[in-house]
Amino acid sequence: MKHSVHKQESAVHRNDKRFRLLITAGPTQEPLDPVRFISNYSTGTLGYLLARQAQKIGHEVALISGPVNLPLPEGVKFIPVKTAEEMYRETRKLFLKSDCLIMTAAVCDFCPATPFRQKIKKRKSLGLKLVQTRDILCEMGKIKGKRVIVGFALETGNLIKNAREKIKGKNMDLIIANKVSRKEVPFGKNSLKPLLMFKDGTIQKMPVYSKSRLARIILRKIEMIR
């Protein structure tokens, strides 16, 4: 399988395939008490760029988003959520009506087993019991059928190994893997230097791209897979 960046970018504006795209974006927030939550640094930037560009080139787009501070892309169906469980329910509801799922959301892997009903007062220490949240990509992979699933991996080490395990274990077609370190911060509007891995094992190492350009590349890759 050959994947040409230049060909894909020149063709993206001549799209003759119309997909029903389901995109998840942003973080989830897992309540700790009525005023606090567990979350992560995701800003939702890439997911919103994907939604905006996909709508512009003619795709039907549904965007499920955790809390972010971004303008809503015009012309997309928007479903706001907060928790991982809420995102799972909405994704499950729309997935079977879609041609492709692009899972850019940074879903919290853990949540408090039992959130406190009252605000936690200041104390010297606090013990928390955390439980795993539902693995949305894994669950969608089980009912995938002919749909395309695109996922993301953010790793501090063993990038290729972990990406290979995820794409196989969760039945994905494409995974975009990024490394996070003190020098490489993928959050917000920063540029990325991702690694693209396909279901057949093909790996494409990318140069540094803006998130806007990476969004165009991802959409073209989906057209090629589909």
CSV table of C-alpha atoms in Angstrom, one decimal:
chain,number,residue,atom,x,y,z
A,1,MET,CA,0.0,0.0,0.0
A,2,LYS,CA,1.4,3.4,-1.0
A,3,HIS,CA,0.3,6.6,0.6
A,4,SER,CA,1.3,9.9,-1.1
A,5,VAL,CA,0.9,13.1,0.9
A,6,HIS,CA,1.1,15.3,-2.2
A,7,LYS,CA,-1.6,13.4,-4.1
A,8,GLN,CA,-3.9,13.3,-1.2
A,9,GLU,CA,-3.8,17.1,-0.6
A,10,SER,CA,-4.4,17.9,-4.2
A,11,ALA,CA,-7.4,15.6,-4.4
A,12,VAL,CA,-9.1,16.5,-1.2
A,13,HIS,CA,-10.9,19.5,-2.7
A,14,ARG,CA,-12.2,17.3,-5.6
A,15,ASN,CA,-14.0,14.9,-3.2
A,16,ASP,CA,-16.6,12.8,-5.0
A,17,LYS,CA,-17.3,10.5,-2.1
A,18,ARG,CA,-19.8,11.6,0.5
A,19,PHE,CA,-19.4,10.0,3.9
A,20,ARG,CA,-21.4,10.2,7.1
A,21,LEU,CA,-18.5,11.0,9.5
A,22,LEU,CA,-18.8,10.7,13.3
A,23,ILE,CA,-16.1,12.7,15.1
A,24,THR,CA,-15.4,12.8,18.8
A,25,ALA,CA,-13.3,15.6,20.2
A,26,GLY,CA,-12.0,17.2,23.4
A,27,PRO,CA,-11.5,15.8,26.9
A,28,THR,CA,-14.0,14.1,29.2
A,29,GLN,CA,-14.5,15.2,32.7
A,30,GLU,CA,-15.1,12.6,35.4
A,31,PRO,CA,-16.7,14.1,38.6
A,32,LEU,CA,-14.8,13.9,41.8
A,33,ASP,CA,-17.3,16.0,43.8
A,34,PRO,CA,-19.9,18.7,42.9
A,35,VAL,CA,-17.1,21.2,42.1
A,36,ARG,CA,-14.1,19.1,40.9
A,37,PHE,CA,-13.3,16.6,38.3
A,38,ILE,CA,-10.5,14.5,36.7
A,39,SER,CA,-9.6,15.4,33.1
A,40,ASN,CA,-6.7,16.0,30.8
A,41,TYR,CA,-5.1,18.7,28.6
A,42,SER,CA,-7.0,18.0,25.4
A,43,THR,CA,-8.3,21.2,23.8
A,44,GLY,CA,-10.3,19.5,21.0
A,45,THR,CA,-8.5,21.6,18.3
A,46,LEU,CA,-7.8,18.8,15.8
A,47,GLY,CA,-11.3,17.3,16.1
A,48,TYR,CA,-12.9,20.6,15.4
A,49,LEU,CA,-10.6,21.2,12.5
A,50,LEU,CA,-11.6,17.8,11.1
A,51,ALA,CA,-15.3,18.5,11.5
A,52,ARG,CA,-15.0,21.9,9.8
A,53,GLN,CA,-13.0,20.7,6.9
A,54,ALA,CA,-15.1,17.6,6.4
A,55,GLN,CA,-18.2,19.6,6.3
A,56,LYS,CA,-16.7,22.1,3.7
A,57,ILE,CA,-15.9,19.3,1.3
A,58,GLY,CA,-19.3,17.8,1.4
A,59,HIS,CA,-19.3,15.1,4.1
A,60,GLU,CA,-22.2,14.8,6.6
A,61,VAL,CA,-20.7,15.4,10.0
A,62,ALA,CA,-21.7,14.6,13.6
A,63,LEU,CA,-19.5,16.0,16.3
A,64,ILE,CA,-19.6,14.6,19.8
A,65,SER,CA,-17.5,16.9,22.0
A,66,GLY,CA,-16.4,17.1,25.6
A,67,PRO,CA,-16.1,20.6,27.2
A,68,VAL,CA,-13.9,22.8,25.1
A,69,ASN,CA,-13.4,26.5,24.4
A,70,LEU,CA,-13.8,26.5,20.6
A,71,PRO,CA,-16.4,27.9,18.2
A,72,LEU,CA,-18.8,25.3,16.9
A,73,PRO,CA,-18.2,24.4,13.2
A,74,GLU,CA,-21.1,25.5,11.0
A,75,GLY,CA,-23.3,22.8,9.4
A,76,VAL,CA,-22.4,19.9,11.7
A,77,LYS,CA,-24.6,18.0,14.1
A,78,PHE,CA,-23.3,18.8,17.5
A,79,ILE,CA,-23.7,16.6,20.6
A,80,PRO,CA,-22.1,18.0,23.8
A,81,VAL,CA,-21.1,15.5,26.6
A,82,LYS,CA,-19.0,15.6,29.7
A,83,THR,CA,-18.2,12.1,31.0
A,84,ALA,CA,-16.7,9.1,29.3
A,85,GLU,CA,-19.9,7.2,29.8
A,86,GLU,CA,-21.9,10.0,28.1
A,87,MET,CA,-19.5,10.0,25.2
A,88,TYR,CA,-19.8,6.2,24.9
A,89,ARG,CA,-23.6,6.3,24.8
A,90,GLU,CA,-23.8,9.0,22.2
A,91,THR,CA,-21.0,7.4,20.1
A,92,ARG,CA,-22.8,4.0,20.2
A,93,LYS,CA,-26.1,5.6,19.2
A,94,LEU,CA,-24.6,7.3,16.1
A,95,PHE,CA,-21.9,4.9,15.1
A,96,LEU,CA,-24.2,2.4,13.3
A,97,LYS,CA,-25.6,5.3,11.2
A,98,SER,CA,-22.1,6.4,10.2
A,99,ASP,CA,-19.6,5.4,7.6
A,100,CYS,CA,-16.6,6.4,9.6
A,101,LEU,CA,-15.6,7.1,13.2
A,102,ILE,CA,-12.7,9.5,13.9
A,103,MET,CA,-12.0,9.3,17.6
A,104,THR,CA,-9.9,12.3,18.4
A,105,ALA,CA,-11.4,12.7,21.9
A,106,ALA,CA,-9.1,12.2,24.8
A,107,VAL,CA,-11.3,10.0,26.9
A,108,CYS,CA,-10.2,9.6,30.6
A,109,ASP,CA,-9.1,6.1,31.2
A,110,PHE,CA,-10.2,6.2,34.8
A,111,CYS,CA,-13.0,7.8,36.9
A,112,PRO,CA,-13.7,7.9,40.6
A,113,ALA,CA,-15.5,4.8,41.7
A,114,THR,CA,-18.0,6.8,43.8
A,115,PRO,CA,-18.0,10.6,43.4
A,116,PHE,CA,-18.4,12.5,46.7
A,117,ARG,CA,-21.9,14.0,47.1
A,118,GLN,CA,-20.5,17.0,49.0
A,119,LYS,CA,-17.5,19.2,48.3
A,120,ILE,CA,-14.4,17.6,49.7
A,121,LYS,CA,-12.9,19.9,52.4
A,122,LYS,CA,-9.2,20.5,52.6
A,123,ARG,CA,-7.3,17.8,54.4
A,124,LYS,CA,-3.8,16.5,54.7
A,125,SER,CA,-4.4,13.5,52.4
A,126,LEU,CA,-7.1,12.0,50.4
A,127,GLY,CA,-7.4,8.4,49.2
A,128,LEU,CA,-9.2,7.8,45.9
A,129,LYS,CA,-10.5,4.6,44.3
A,130,LEU,CA,-10.5,4.9,40.6
A,131,VAL,CA,-12.1,2.5,38.1
A,132,GLN,CA,-11.6,2.1,34.4
A,133,THR,CA,-14.0,3.9,32.1
A,134,ARG,CA,-15.4,2.2,29.1
A,135,ASP,CA,-13.1,1.7,26.1
A,136,ILE,CA,-15.1,3.4,23.4
A,137,LEU,CA,-12.8,2.5,20.5
A,138,CYS,CA,-12.7,-1.1,21.6
A,139,GLU,CA,-16.5,-1.3,21.9
A,140,MET,CA,-17.0,0.2,18.4
A,141,GLY,CA,-14.4,-2.1,17.0
A,142,LYS,CA,-16.5,-5.1,18.0
A,143,ILE,CA,-19.5,-3.9,16.0
A,144,LYS,CA,-17.5,-2.2,13.2
A,145,GLY,CA,-18.7,-4.1,10.1
A,146,LYS,CA,-17.5,-2.3,7.0
A,147,ARG,CA,-17.2,1.0,8.7
A,148,VAL,CA,-13.8,2.8,8.9
A,149,ILE,CA,-12.4,3.5,12.4
A,150,VAL,CA,-9.6,6.1,12.9
A,151,GLY,CA,-8.0,6.4,16.3
A,152,PHE,CA,-5.2,8.3,17.9
A,153,ALA,CA,-2.4,7.4,20.3
A,154,LEU,CA,-0.5,9.7,22.5
A,155,GLU,CA,2.6,8.1,24.1
A,156,THR,CA,5.6,9.0,26.1
A,157,GLY,CA,7.6,6.0,24.8
A,158,ASN,CA,7.4,2.9,22.6
A,159,LEU,CA,5.4,4.8,20.0
A,160,ILE,CA,5.4,2.2,17.2
A,161,LYS,CA,4.9,-0.8,19.5
A,162,ASN,CA,2.0,0.7,21.4
A,163,ALA,CA,0.4,2.0,18.2
A,164,ARG,CA,0.6,-1.4,16.6
A,165,GLU,CA,-1.0,-3.0,19.7
A,166,LYS,CA,-3.9,-0.5,19.7
A,167,ILE,CA,-4.7,-0.6,16.0
A,168,LYS,CA,-4.9,-4.4,16.1
A,169,GLY,CA,-6.6,-4.8,19.5
A,170,LYS,CA,-9.3,-2.2,18.7
A,171,ASN,CA,-9.9,-3.2,15.1
A,172,MET,CA,-8.9,0.2,13.6
A,173,ASP,CA,-8.1,1.0,10.0
A,174,LEU,CA,-5.7,3.9,10.8
A,175,ILE,CA,-4.1,5.2,13.9
A,176,ILE,CA,-2.3,8.6,14.2
A,177,ALA,CA,0.4,8.3,16.8
A,178,ASN,CA,2.1,11.2,18.6
A,179,LYS,CA,4.8,11.4,21.1
A,180,VAL,CA,4.6,13.7,24.1
A,181,SER,CA,7.7,15.0,25.9
A,182,ARG,CA,9.0,18.3,27.2
A,183,LYS,CA,10.0,19.2,23.7
A,184,GLU,CA,7.0,17.8,21.9
A,185,VAL,CA,3.7,19.1,23.3
A,186,PRO,CA,0.7,18.1,21.1
A,187,PHE,CA,-2.0,20.1,22.9
A,188,GLY,CA,-3.7,23.2,21.6
A,189,LYS,CA,-2.7,24.8,18.3
A,190,ASN,CA,0.8,23.4,18.2
A,191,SER,CA,2.1,21.6,15.1
A,192,LEU,CA,2.5,17.8,15.2
A,193,LYS,CA,5.0,15.3,13.8
A,194,PRO,CA,2.8,12.2,13.8
A,195,LEU,CA,3.3,8.7,12.7
A,196,LEU,CA,0.5,7.2,10.6
A,197,MET,CA,0.0,3.4,10.9
A,198,PHE,CA,-2.5,1.5,8.7
A,199,LYS,CA,-4.3,-1.8,9.3
A,200,ASP,CA,-2.0,-3.7,6.9
A,201,GLY,CA,1.1,-2.7,8.9
A,202,THR,CA,2.2,0.2,6.7
A,203,ILE,CA,3.9,3.0,8.6
A,204,GLN,CA,4.2,6.5,7.3
A,205,LYS,CA,6.4,8.9,9.3
A,206,MET,CA,5.2,12.5,8.7
A,207,PRO,CA,7.2,15.7,8.9
A,208,VAL,CA,6.0,18.5,11.2
A,209,TYR,CA,2.6,19.6,10.1
A,210,SER,CA,0.1,22.2,11.3
A,211,LYS,CA,-3.1,20.6,12.7
A,212,SER,CA,-5.1,22.1,9.9
A,213,ARG,CA,-2.9,20.4,7.2
A,214,LEU,CA,-2.9,17.1,9.2
A,215,ALA,CA,-6.7,17.3,9.2
A,216,ARG,CA,-6.8,17.5,5.4
A,217,ILE,CA,-4.4,14.5,5.2
A,218,ILE,CA,-6.5,12.4,7.5
A,219,LEU,CA,-9.6,13.0,5.5
A,220,ARG,CA,-7.9,12.1,2.3
A,221,LYS,CA,-6.6,8.9,3.9
A,222,ILE,CA,-10.1,8.0,4.8
A,223,GLU,CA,-11.3,8.5,1.3
A,224,MET,CA,-8.5,6.2,0.1
A,225,ILE,CA,-9.4,3.5,2.6
A,226,ARG,CA,-13.1,3.7,1.9
